[in-house]
XYZ file of C-alpha atoms in Angstrom:
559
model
C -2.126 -38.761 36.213
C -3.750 -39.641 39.359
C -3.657 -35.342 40.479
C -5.386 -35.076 36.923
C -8.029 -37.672 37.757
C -8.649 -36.284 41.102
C -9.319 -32.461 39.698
C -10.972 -34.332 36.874
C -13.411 -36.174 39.825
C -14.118 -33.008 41.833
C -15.069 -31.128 39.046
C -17.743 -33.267 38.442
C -19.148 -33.608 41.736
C -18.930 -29.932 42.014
C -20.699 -29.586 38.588
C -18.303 -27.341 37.266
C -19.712 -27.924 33.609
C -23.320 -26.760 34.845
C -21.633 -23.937 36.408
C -19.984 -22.835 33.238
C -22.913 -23.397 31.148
C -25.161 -21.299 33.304
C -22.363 -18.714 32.629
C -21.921 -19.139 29.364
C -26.600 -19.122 28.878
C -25.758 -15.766 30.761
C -23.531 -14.274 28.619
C -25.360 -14.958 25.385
C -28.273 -13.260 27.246
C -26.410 -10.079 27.789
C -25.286 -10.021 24.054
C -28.563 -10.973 22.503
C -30.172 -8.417 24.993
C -27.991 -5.533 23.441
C -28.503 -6.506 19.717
C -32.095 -6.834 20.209
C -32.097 -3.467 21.693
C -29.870 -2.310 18.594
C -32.689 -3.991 16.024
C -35.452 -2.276 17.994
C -34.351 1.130 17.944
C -32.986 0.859 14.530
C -31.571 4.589 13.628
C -33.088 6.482 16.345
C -30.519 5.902 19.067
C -28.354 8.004 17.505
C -31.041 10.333 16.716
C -31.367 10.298 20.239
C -27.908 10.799 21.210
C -28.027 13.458 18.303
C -30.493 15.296 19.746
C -30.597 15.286 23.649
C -26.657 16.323 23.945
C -26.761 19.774 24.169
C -24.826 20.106 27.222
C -22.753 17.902 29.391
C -25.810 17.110 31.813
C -28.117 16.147 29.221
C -25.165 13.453 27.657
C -25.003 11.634 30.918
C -28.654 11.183 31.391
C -28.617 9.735 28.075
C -25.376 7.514 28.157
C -26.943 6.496 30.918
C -30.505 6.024 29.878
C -28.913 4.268 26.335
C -26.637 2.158 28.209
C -29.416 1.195 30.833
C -31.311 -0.180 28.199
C -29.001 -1.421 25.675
C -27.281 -2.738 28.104
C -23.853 -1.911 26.431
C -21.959 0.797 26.985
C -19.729 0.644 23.630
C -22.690 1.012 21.422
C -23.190 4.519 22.853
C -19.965 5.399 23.041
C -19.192 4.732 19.467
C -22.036 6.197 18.349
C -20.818 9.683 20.440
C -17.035 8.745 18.661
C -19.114 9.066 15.512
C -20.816 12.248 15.908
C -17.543 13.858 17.478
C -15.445 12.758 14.091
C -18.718 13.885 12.376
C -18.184 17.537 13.984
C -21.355 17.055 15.679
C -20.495 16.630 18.751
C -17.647 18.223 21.001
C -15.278 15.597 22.938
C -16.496 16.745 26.616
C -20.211 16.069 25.615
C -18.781 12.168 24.409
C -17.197 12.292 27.989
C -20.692 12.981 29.397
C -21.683 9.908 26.830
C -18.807 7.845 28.634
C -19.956 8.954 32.299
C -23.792 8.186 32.144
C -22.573 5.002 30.595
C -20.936 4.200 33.671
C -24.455 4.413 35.025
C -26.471 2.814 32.838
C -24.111 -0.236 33.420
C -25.405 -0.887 36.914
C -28.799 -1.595 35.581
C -27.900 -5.282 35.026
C -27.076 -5.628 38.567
C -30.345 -3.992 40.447
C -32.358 -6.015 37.704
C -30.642 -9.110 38.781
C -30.913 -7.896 42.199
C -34.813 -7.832 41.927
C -34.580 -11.760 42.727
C -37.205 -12.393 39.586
C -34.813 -15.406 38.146
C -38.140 -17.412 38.512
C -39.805 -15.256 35.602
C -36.630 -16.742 33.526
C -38.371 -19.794 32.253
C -41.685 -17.552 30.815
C -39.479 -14.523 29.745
C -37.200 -17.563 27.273
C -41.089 -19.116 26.297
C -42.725 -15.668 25.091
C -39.664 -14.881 23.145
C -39.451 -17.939 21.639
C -42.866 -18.248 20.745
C -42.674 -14.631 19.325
C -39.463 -15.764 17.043
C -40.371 -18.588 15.635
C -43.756 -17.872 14.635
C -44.168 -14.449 13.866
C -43.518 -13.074 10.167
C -43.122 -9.511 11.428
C -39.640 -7.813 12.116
C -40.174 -5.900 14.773
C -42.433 -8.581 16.784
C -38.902 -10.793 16.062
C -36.766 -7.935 17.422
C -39.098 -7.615 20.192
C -39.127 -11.357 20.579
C -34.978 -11.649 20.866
C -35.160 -9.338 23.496
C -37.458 -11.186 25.805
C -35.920 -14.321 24.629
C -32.362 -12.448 25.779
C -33.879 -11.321 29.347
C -34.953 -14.813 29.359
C -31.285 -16.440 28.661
C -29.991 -13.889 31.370
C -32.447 -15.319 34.424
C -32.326 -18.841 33.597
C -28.032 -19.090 33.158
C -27.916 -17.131 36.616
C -30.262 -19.988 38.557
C -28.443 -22.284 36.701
C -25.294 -21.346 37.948
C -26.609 -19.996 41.269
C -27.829 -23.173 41.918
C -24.230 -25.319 41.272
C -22.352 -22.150 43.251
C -24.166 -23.746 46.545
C -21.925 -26.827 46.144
C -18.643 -24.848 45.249
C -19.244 -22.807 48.208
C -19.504 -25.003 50.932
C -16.115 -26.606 49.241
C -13.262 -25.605 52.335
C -11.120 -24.403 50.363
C -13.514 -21.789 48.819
C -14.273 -20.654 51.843
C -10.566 -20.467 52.461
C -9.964 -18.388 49.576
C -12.905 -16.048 50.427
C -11.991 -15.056 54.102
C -8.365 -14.361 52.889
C -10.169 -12.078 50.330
C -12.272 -10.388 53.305
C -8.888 -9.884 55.177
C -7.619 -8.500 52.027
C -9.899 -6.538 49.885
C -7.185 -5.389 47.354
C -6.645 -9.155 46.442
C -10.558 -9.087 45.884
C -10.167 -5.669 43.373
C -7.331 -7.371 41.512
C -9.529 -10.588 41.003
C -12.179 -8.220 39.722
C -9.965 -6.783 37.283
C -8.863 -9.771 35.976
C -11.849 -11.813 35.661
C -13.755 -8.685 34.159
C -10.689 -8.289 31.857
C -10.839 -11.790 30.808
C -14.374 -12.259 30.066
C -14.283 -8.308 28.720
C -17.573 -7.880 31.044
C -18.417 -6.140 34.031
C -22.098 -7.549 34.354
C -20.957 -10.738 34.035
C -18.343 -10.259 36.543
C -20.641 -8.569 38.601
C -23.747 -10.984 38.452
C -21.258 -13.988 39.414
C -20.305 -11.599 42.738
C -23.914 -11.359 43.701
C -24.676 -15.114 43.338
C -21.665 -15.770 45.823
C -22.872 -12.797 47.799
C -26.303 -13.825 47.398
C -25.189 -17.555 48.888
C -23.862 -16.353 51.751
C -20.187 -17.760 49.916
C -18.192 -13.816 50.931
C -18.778 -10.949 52.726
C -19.656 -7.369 51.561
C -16.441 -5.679 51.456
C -15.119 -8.212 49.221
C -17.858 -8.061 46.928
C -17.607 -4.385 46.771
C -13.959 -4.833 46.672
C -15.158 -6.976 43.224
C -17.400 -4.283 42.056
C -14.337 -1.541 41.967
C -11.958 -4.280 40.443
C -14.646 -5.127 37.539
C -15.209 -1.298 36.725
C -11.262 -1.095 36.080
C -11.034 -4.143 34.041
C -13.712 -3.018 32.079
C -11.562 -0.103 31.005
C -8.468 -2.319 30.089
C -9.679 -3.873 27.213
C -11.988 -0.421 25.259
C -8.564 1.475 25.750
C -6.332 -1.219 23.984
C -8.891 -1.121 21.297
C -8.788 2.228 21.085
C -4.906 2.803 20.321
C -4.359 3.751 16.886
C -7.540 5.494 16.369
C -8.632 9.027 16.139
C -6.814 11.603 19.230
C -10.677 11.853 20.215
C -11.493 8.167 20.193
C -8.626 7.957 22.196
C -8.755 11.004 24.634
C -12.448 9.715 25.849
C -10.943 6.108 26.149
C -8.716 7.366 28.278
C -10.823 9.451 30.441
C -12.733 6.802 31.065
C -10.154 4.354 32.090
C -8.257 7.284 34.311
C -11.951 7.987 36.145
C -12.874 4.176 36.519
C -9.109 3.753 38.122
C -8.613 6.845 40.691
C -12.423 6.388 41.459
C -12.023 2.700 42.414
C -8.186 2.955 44.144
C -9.828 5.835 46.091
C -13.447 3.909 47.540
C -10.764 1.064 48.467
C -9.462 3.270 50.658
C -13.011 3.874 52.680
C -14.166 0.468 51.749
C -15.003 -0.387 55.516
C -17.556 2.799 55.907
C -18.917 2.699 52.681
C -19.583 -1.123 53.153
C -21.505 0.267 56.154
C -23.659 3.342 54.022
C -24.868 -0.012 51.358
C -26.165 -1.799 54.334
C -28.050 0.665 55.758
C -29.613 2.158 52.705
C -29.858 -1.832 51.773
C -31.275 -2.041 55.135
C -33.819 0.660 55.208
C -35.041 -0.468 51.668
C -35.282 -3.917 52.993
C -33.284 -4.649 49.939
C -32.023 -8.551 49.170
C -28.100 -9.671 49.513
C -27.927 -9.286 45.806
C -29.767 -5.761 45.506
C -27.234 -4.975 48.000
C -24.544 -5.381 45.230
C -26.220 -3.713 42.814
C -26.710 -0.752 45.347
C -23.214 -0.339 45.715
C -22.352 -0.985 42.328
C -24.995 2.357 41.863
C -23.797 4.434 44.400
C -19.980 4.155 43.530
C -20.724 5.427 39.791
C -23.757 7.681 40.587
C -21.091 9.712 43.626
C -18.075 10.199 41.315
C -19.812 11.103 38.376
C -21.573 13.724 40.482
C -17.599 14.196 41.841
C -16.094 14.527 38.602
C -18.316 16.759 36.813
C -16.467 20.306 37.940
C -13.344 19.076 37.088
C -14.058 18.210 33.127
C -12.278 21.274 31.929
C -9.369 20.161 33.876
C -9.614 17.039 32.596
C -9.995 17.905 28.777
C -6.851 20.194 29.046
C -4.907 17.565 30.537
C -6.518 14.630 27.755
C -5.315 17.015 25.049
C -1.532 17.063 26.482
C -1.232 13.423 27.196
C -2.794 12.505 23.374
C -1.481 15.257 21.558
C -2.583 15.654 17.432
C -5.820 16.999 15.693
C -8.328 14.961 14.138
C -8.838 17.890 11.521
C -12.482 17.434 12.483
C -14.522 19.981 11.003
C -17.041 21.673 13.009
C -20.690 21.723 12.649
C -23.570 23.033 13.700
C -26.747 20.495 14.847
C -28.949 19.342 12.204
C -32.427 20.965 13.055
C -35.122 20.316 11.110
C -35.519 22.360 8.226
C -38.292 24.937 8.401
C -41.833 23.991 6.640
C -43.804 27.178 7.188
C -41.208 29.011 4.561
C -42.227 26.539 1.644
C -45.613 28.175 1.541
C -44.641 32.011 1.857
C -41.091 31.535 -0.147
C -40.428 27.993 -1.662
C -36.902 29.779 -3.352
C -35.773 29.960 0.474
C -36.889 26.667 0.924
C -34.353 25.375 -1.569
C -31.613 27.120 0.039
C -32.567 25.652 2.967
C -32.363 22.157 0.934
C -29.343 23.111 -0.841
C -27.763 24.090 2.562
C -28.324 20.342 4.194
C -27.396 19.210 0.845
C -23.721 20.345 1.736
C -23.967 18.854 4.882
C -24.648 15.871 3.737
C -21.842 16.445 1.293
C -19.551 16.508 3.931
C -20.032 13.652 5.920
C -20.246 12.160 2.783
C -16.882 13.044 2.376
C -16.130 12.360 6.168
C -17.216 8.675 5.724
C -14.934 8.400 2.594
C -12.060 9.612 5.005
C -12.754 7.441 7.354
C -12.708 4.238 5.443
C -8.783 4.858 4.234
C -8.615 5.508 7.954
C -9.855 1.817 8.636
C -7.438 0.458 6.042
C -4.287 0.848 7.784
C -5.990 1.102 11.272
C -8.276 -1.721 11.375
C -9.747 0.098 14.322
C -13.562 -1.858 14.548
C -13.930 1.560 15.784
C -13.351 3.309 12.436
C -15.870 0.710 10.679
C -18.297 1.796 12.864
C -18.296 5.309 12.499
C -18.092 4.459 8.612
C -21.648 2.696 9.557
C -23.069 5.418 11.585
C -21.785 8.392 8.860
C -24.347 6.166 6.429
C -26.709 6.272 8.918
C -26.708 9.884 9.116
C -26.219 10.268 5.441
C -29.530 7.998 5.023
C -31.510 9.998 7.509
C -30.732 13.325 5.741
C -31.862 11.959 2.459
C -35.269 10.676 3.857
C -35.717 14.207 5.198
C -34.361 16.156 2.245
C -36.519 14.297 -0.384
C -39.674 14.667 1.622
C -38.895 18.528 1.994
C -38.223 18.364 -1.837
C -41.434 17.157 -2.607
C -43.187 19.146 -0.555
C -41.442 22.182 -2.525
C -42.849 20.983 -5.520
C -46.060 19.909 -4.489
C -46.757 23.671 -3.369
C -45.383 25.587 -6.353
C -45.845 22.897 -8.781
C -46.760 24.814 -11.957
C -43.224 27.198 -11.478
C -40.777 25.713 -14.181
C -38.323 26.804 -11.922
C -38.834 25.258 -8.783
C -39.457 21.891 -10.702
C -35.814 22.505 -12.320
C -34.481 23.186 -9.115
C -36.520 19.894 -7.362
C -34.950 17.509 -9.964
C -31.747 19.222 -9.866
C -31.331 19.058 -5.988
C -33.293 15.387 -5.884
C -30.399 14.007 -8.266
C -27.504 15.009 -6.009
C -28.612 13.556 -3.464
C -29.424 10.834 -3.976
C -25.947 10.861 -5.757
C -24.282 11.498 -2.600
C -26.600 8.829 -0.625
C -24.759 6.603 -3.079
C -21.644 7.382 -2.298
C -22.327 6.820 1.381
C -23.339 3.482 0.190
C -20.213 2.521 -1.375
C -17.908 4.052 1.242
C -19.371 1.285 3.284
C -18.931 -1.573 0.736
C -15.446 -0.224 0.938
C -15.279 -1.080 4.753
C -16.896 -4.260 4.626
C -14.142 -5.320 1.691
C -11.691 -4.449 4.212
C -13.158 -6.156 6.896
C -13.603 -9.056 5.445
C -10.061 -9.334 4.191
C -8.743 -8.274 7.850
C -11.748 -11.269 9.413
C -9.801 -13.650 7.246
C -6.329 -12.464 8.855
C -5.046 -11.108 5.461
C -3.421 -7.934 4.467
C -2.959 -5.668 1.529
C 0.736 -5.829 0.259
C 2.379 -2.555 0.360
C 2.420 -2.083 -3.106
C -1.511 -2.450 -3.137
C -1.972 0.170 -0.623
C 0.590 2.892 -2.059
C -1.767 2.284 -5.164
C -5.176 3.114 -2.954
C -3.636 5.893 -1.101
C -2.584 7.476 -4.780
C -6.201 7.010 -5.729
C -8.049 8.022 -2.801
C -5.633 11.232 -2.307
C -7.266 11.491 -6.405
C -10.865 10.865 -5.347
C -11.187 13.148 -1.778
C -9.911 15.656 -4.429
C -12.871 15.135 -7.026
C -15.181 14.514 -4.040
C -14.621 18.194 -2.954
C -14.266 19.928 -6.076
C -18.334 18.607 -6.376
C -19.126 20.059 -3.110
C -17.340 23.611 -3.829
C -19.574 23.117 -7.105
C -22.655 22.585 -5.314
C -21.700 24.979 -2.591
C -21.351 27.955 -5.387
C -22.729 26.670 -8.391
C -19.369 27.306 -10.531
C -19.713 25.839 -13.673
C -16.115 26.574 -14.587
C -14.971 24.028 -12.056
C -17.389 21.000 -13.828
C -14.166 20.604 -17.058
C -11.330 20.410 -14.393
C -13.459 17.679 -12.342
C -14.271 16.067 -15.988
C -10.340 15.958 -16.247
C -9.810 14.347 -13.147
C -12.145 11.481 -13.783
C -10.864 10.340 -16.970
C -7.555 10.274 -15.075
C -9.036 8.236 -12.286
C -10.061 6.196 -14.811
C -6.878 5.526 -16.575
C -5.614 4.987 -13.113
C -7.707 2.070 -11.968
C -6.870 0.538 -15.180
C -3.478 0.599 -14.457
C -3.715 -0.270 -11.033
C -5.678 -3.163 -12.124
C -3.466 -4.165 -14.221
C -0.178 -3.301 -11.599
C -2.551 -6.041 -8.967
C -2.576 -9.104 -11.982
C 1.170 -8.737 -12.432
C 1.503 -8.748 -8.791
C -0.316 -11.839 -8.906
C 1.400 -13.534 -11.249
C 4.490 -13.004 -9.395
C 3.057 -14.148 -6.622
C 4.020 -11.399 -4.844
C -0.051 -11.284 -3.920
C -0.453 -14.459 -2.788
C -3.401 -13.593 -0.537
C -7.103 -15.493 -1.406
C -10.016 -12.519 -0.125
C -7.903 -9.901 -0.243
C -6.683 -10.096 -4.185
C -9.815 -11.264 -4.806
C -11.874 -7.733 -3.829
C -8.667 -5.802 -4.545
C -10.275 -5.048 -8.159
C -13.579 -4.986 -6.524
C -12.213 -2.268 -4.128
C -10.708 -0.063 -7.274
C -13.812 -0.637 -9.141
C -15.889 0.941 -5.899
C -13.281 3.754 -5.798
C -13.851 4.784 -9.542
C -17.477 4.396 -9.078
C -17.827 7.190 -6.130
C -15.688 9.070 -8.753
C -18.202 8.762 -11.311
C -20.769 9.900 -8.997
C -18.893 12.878 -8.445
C -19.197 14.029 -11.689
C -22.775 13.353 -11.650
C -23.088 16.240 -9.419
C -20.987 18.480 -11.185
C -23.466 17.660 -14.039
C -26.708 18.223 -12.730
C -24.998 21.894 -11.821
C -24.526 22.211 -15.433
C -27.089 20.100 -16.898
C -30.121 17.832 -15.958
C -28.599 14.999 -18.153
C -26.368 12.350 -16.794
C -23.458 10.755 -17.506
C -23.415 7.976 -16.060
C -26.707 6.510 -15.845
C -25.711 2.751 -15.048
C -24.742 3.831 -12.003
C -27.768 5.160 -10.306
């Protein structure tokens, strides 16, 4: 008891609990900072990421440009998984994703090491002001984000300020000259405590408060900077297993590149210690730019290093996580050509009815992807669920608007105004669809949030009727794709059968119930949701295959 009351004693005159809530300010800052970002851009950082990817040089300036000011590396790295299991993207341009990531990363750390804490207190007052009593959305989104930058500043004096006292403690000081003598111990620590908190610029802004303090010396905070870029690896490539072979080929890339690159600078710690000062030096640069510096340099030289041997490194990410996503390749989106609706408006709709079957097919994709997430409860799966709709959604805004610009500018041809309604229908058809792939997900999710699981018998009963659905799903493309009207009775078929199906299943889940063999609370409660959803994207299926045949619809209710 007494050894308890003692620990109990110095943590308070040490002010541990300030100390941890300046931490704990920070680290709400960093999140808030990235979902702000998120709410500001809205859709167009994958638009972005879409668009600027051409080739491997262009995806590292903007994984590192994204992550720079997102300041999260896994939101454009899922967004690259997404456009990958899209087939928009090959898996060496989401490695140049993953690399300028590494990049972008570092920003935290030269912001920090700018010395502007001071600004803290205004940065958290303008946000606040700009949340609480603005009615607009962005001017809010725009609001969290200062507010965030605010949160950052202010937890990092905070705990800055209580380090002073820790510091001068001897056995701190203890601690950090064996670390000095031993910069491997100070890597492993790195690892660990990045690993723990699952955050390299947390891990990395604590380093340059001690550094900052005078509390270690520069090797051993560099030593930190190496460890926290490995940890940071640990915990995306755990997350990753049992996703896609691509999700889980760039995971490991980056975890293999952020290990070899930091077990090899250890080895010319000493001289490289010596390169940051003098650049730090000549730049008249402050203890904790000096950090940030290296925390630059280290990523900025071996991406630069690594780049010639990506080939290498795809062949040998193929043989160490063997299988095929059986992604399907496509070519970019690019905008669809306006100066042909004036000269021919009939090529114009098979430009339309072109993107239609692309967005068919991520339709389809997303659909995929959501059985995927049932048995995988990969977040990662969920998300590219999310960004499919997002894609889905963007292709419908630009589709209808092309639409109506077809029928604005031949709008006394019957034909064309056939054709507009016909084409407008399906796609908005398959926009639905999109939508209730992701109610799908979100049924999941909320089941898995609530640690509960489908029983076996529940799941052999979705797989049957998904395997039933992907089937309808791309006998309505092939109609689209070749307007055979033949192929509209067999999908009519097939939908009364998925109907008599999700009775019985329905019916299979009560009994079930009753038997208690069920016995879950969320999950049997959206199980008939989830079957309802499932006969629903069936319907709209056949909606498709009808507006080939027919402008009327069949299911009306649905729309």
């Amino acid at each position: 008891m007494e050894v308890i009351k003692s620990f109990i004693q110095t943590c308070a005159e040490l002010e541990v609990h300030v100390i941890l809530g300046g931490f704990g300010l920070f680290m709400l800052g960093i999140t808030m900072l990235g979902d702000g970002f998120k709410a500001v851009a809205g859709d167009r950082m994958r638009e972005y990421i879409d668009k600027y990817t051409s080739n491997l040089f262009s995806a590292i300036l903007v994984g590192a440009v994204m992550t720079g000011i997102m300041q999260s590396s896994s939101a454009a790295t899922v967004i690259s998984i997404s456009l990958v299991r899209a087939g928009l993207m090959r898996v060496d341009q989401a490695i140049g994703i993953s690399l300028g990531a590494n990049i972008g990363t570092t920003m935290t750390a030269i912001i920090i090491g700018l010395n502007i804490a001071d600004m803290g207190y205004i940065f958290l007052f303008l946000g606040a002001m700009m949340m609480l009593f603005s009615n607009k959305i962005n001017v809010k989104n725009y609001g969290k984000v200062i507010l965030a930058f605010g949160m950052t500043f202010v937890g990092l004096q905070i705990m800055s300020g209580k380090l002073l006292l820790v510091q001068e403690m001897p056995w701190f000081q203890d601690v950090m000259i064996s670390l000095s003598d031993h910069p491997w111990l100070s890597m492993g620590g790195g690892v660990i405590l990045t690993a723990i908190i699952n955050s390299s610029s947390a891990t990395i802004a604590v380093v340059q408060q001690i550094y900052g303090n005078g509390g270690m010396t520069l090797i051993a905070a560099i030593a930190f900077v190496f460890g926290s870029n490995i940890g940071t690896t640990i915990t995306a490539y755990f997350a990753s297993l049992g996703g896609s072979a691509s999700a889980r080929r760039v995971s490991l890339f980056h975890t293999l590149f952020n290990f070899f690159g930091a077990v090899i600078m250890m080895f010319f710690i000493v001289p490289y210690s010596h390169l940051v000062s003098m650049i730090s030096n000549y730049l008249g640069s402050s203890a904790s730019m000096e950090v940030g510096i290296a925390h630059l340099m280290f990523n900025l030289i071996f991406c630069i290093l690594v780049i010639p041997f990506i080939p290498m490194f795809m062949r040998l990410l193929t043989i160490l996580i063997p299988g095929d996503d059986k992604i399907v390749s496509r070519e970019k989106l690019t905008p669809l050509d306006e100066e042909i609706i004036q000269t021919y408006p009939v090529g114009a709709l098979q430009l339309a009815k072109g993107r239609t079957i692309d967005m068919a097919s991520l339709v389809e994709e997303s659909i995929r992807t959501s059985q995927t997430y049932l048995h995988s409860k990969d977040k990662q799966d969920y998300e590219v669920v999310m960004q499919l709709e997002e894609m889905v959604n963007a292709i419908d805004t630009d589709l209808t608007s092309y639409l109506l610009k077809i029928m604005q500018t031949s709008s006394g041809d019957a034909t064309i105004a056939k054709a507009y309604t016909q084409n407008l229908e399906i796609i908005k058809n398959y926009e639905r669809m999109s939508d209730l792939s992701t109610n799908l997900v979100e049924f999941f999710k909320l089941s898995f949030d609530n640690r509960e699981n489908f029983s076996m018998d529940a799941l052999d009963d979705l797989d049957k009727m998904y395997e039933l659905l992907l089937h309808m799903v791309q006998k309505s493309i092939e109609i689209v794709r070749t307007d055979d009207e033949t192929l509209f009775d067999d999908l009519l078929s097939e939908e009364d059968y998925l109907d008599l199906v999700e009775k019985k299943y329905r019916e299979k889940h009560f009994q079930r119930m009753a038997e208690s063999i069920c016995e879950t609370k969320v999950a049997s409660s959206v199980y008939v949701d989830i079957l309802g959803i499932l006969e629903r994207i069936g319907d709209h299926s056949v909606n498709i295959g009808r507006y080939i045949v027919s402008p009327i619809k069949i299911h009306s209710d649905d729309l």
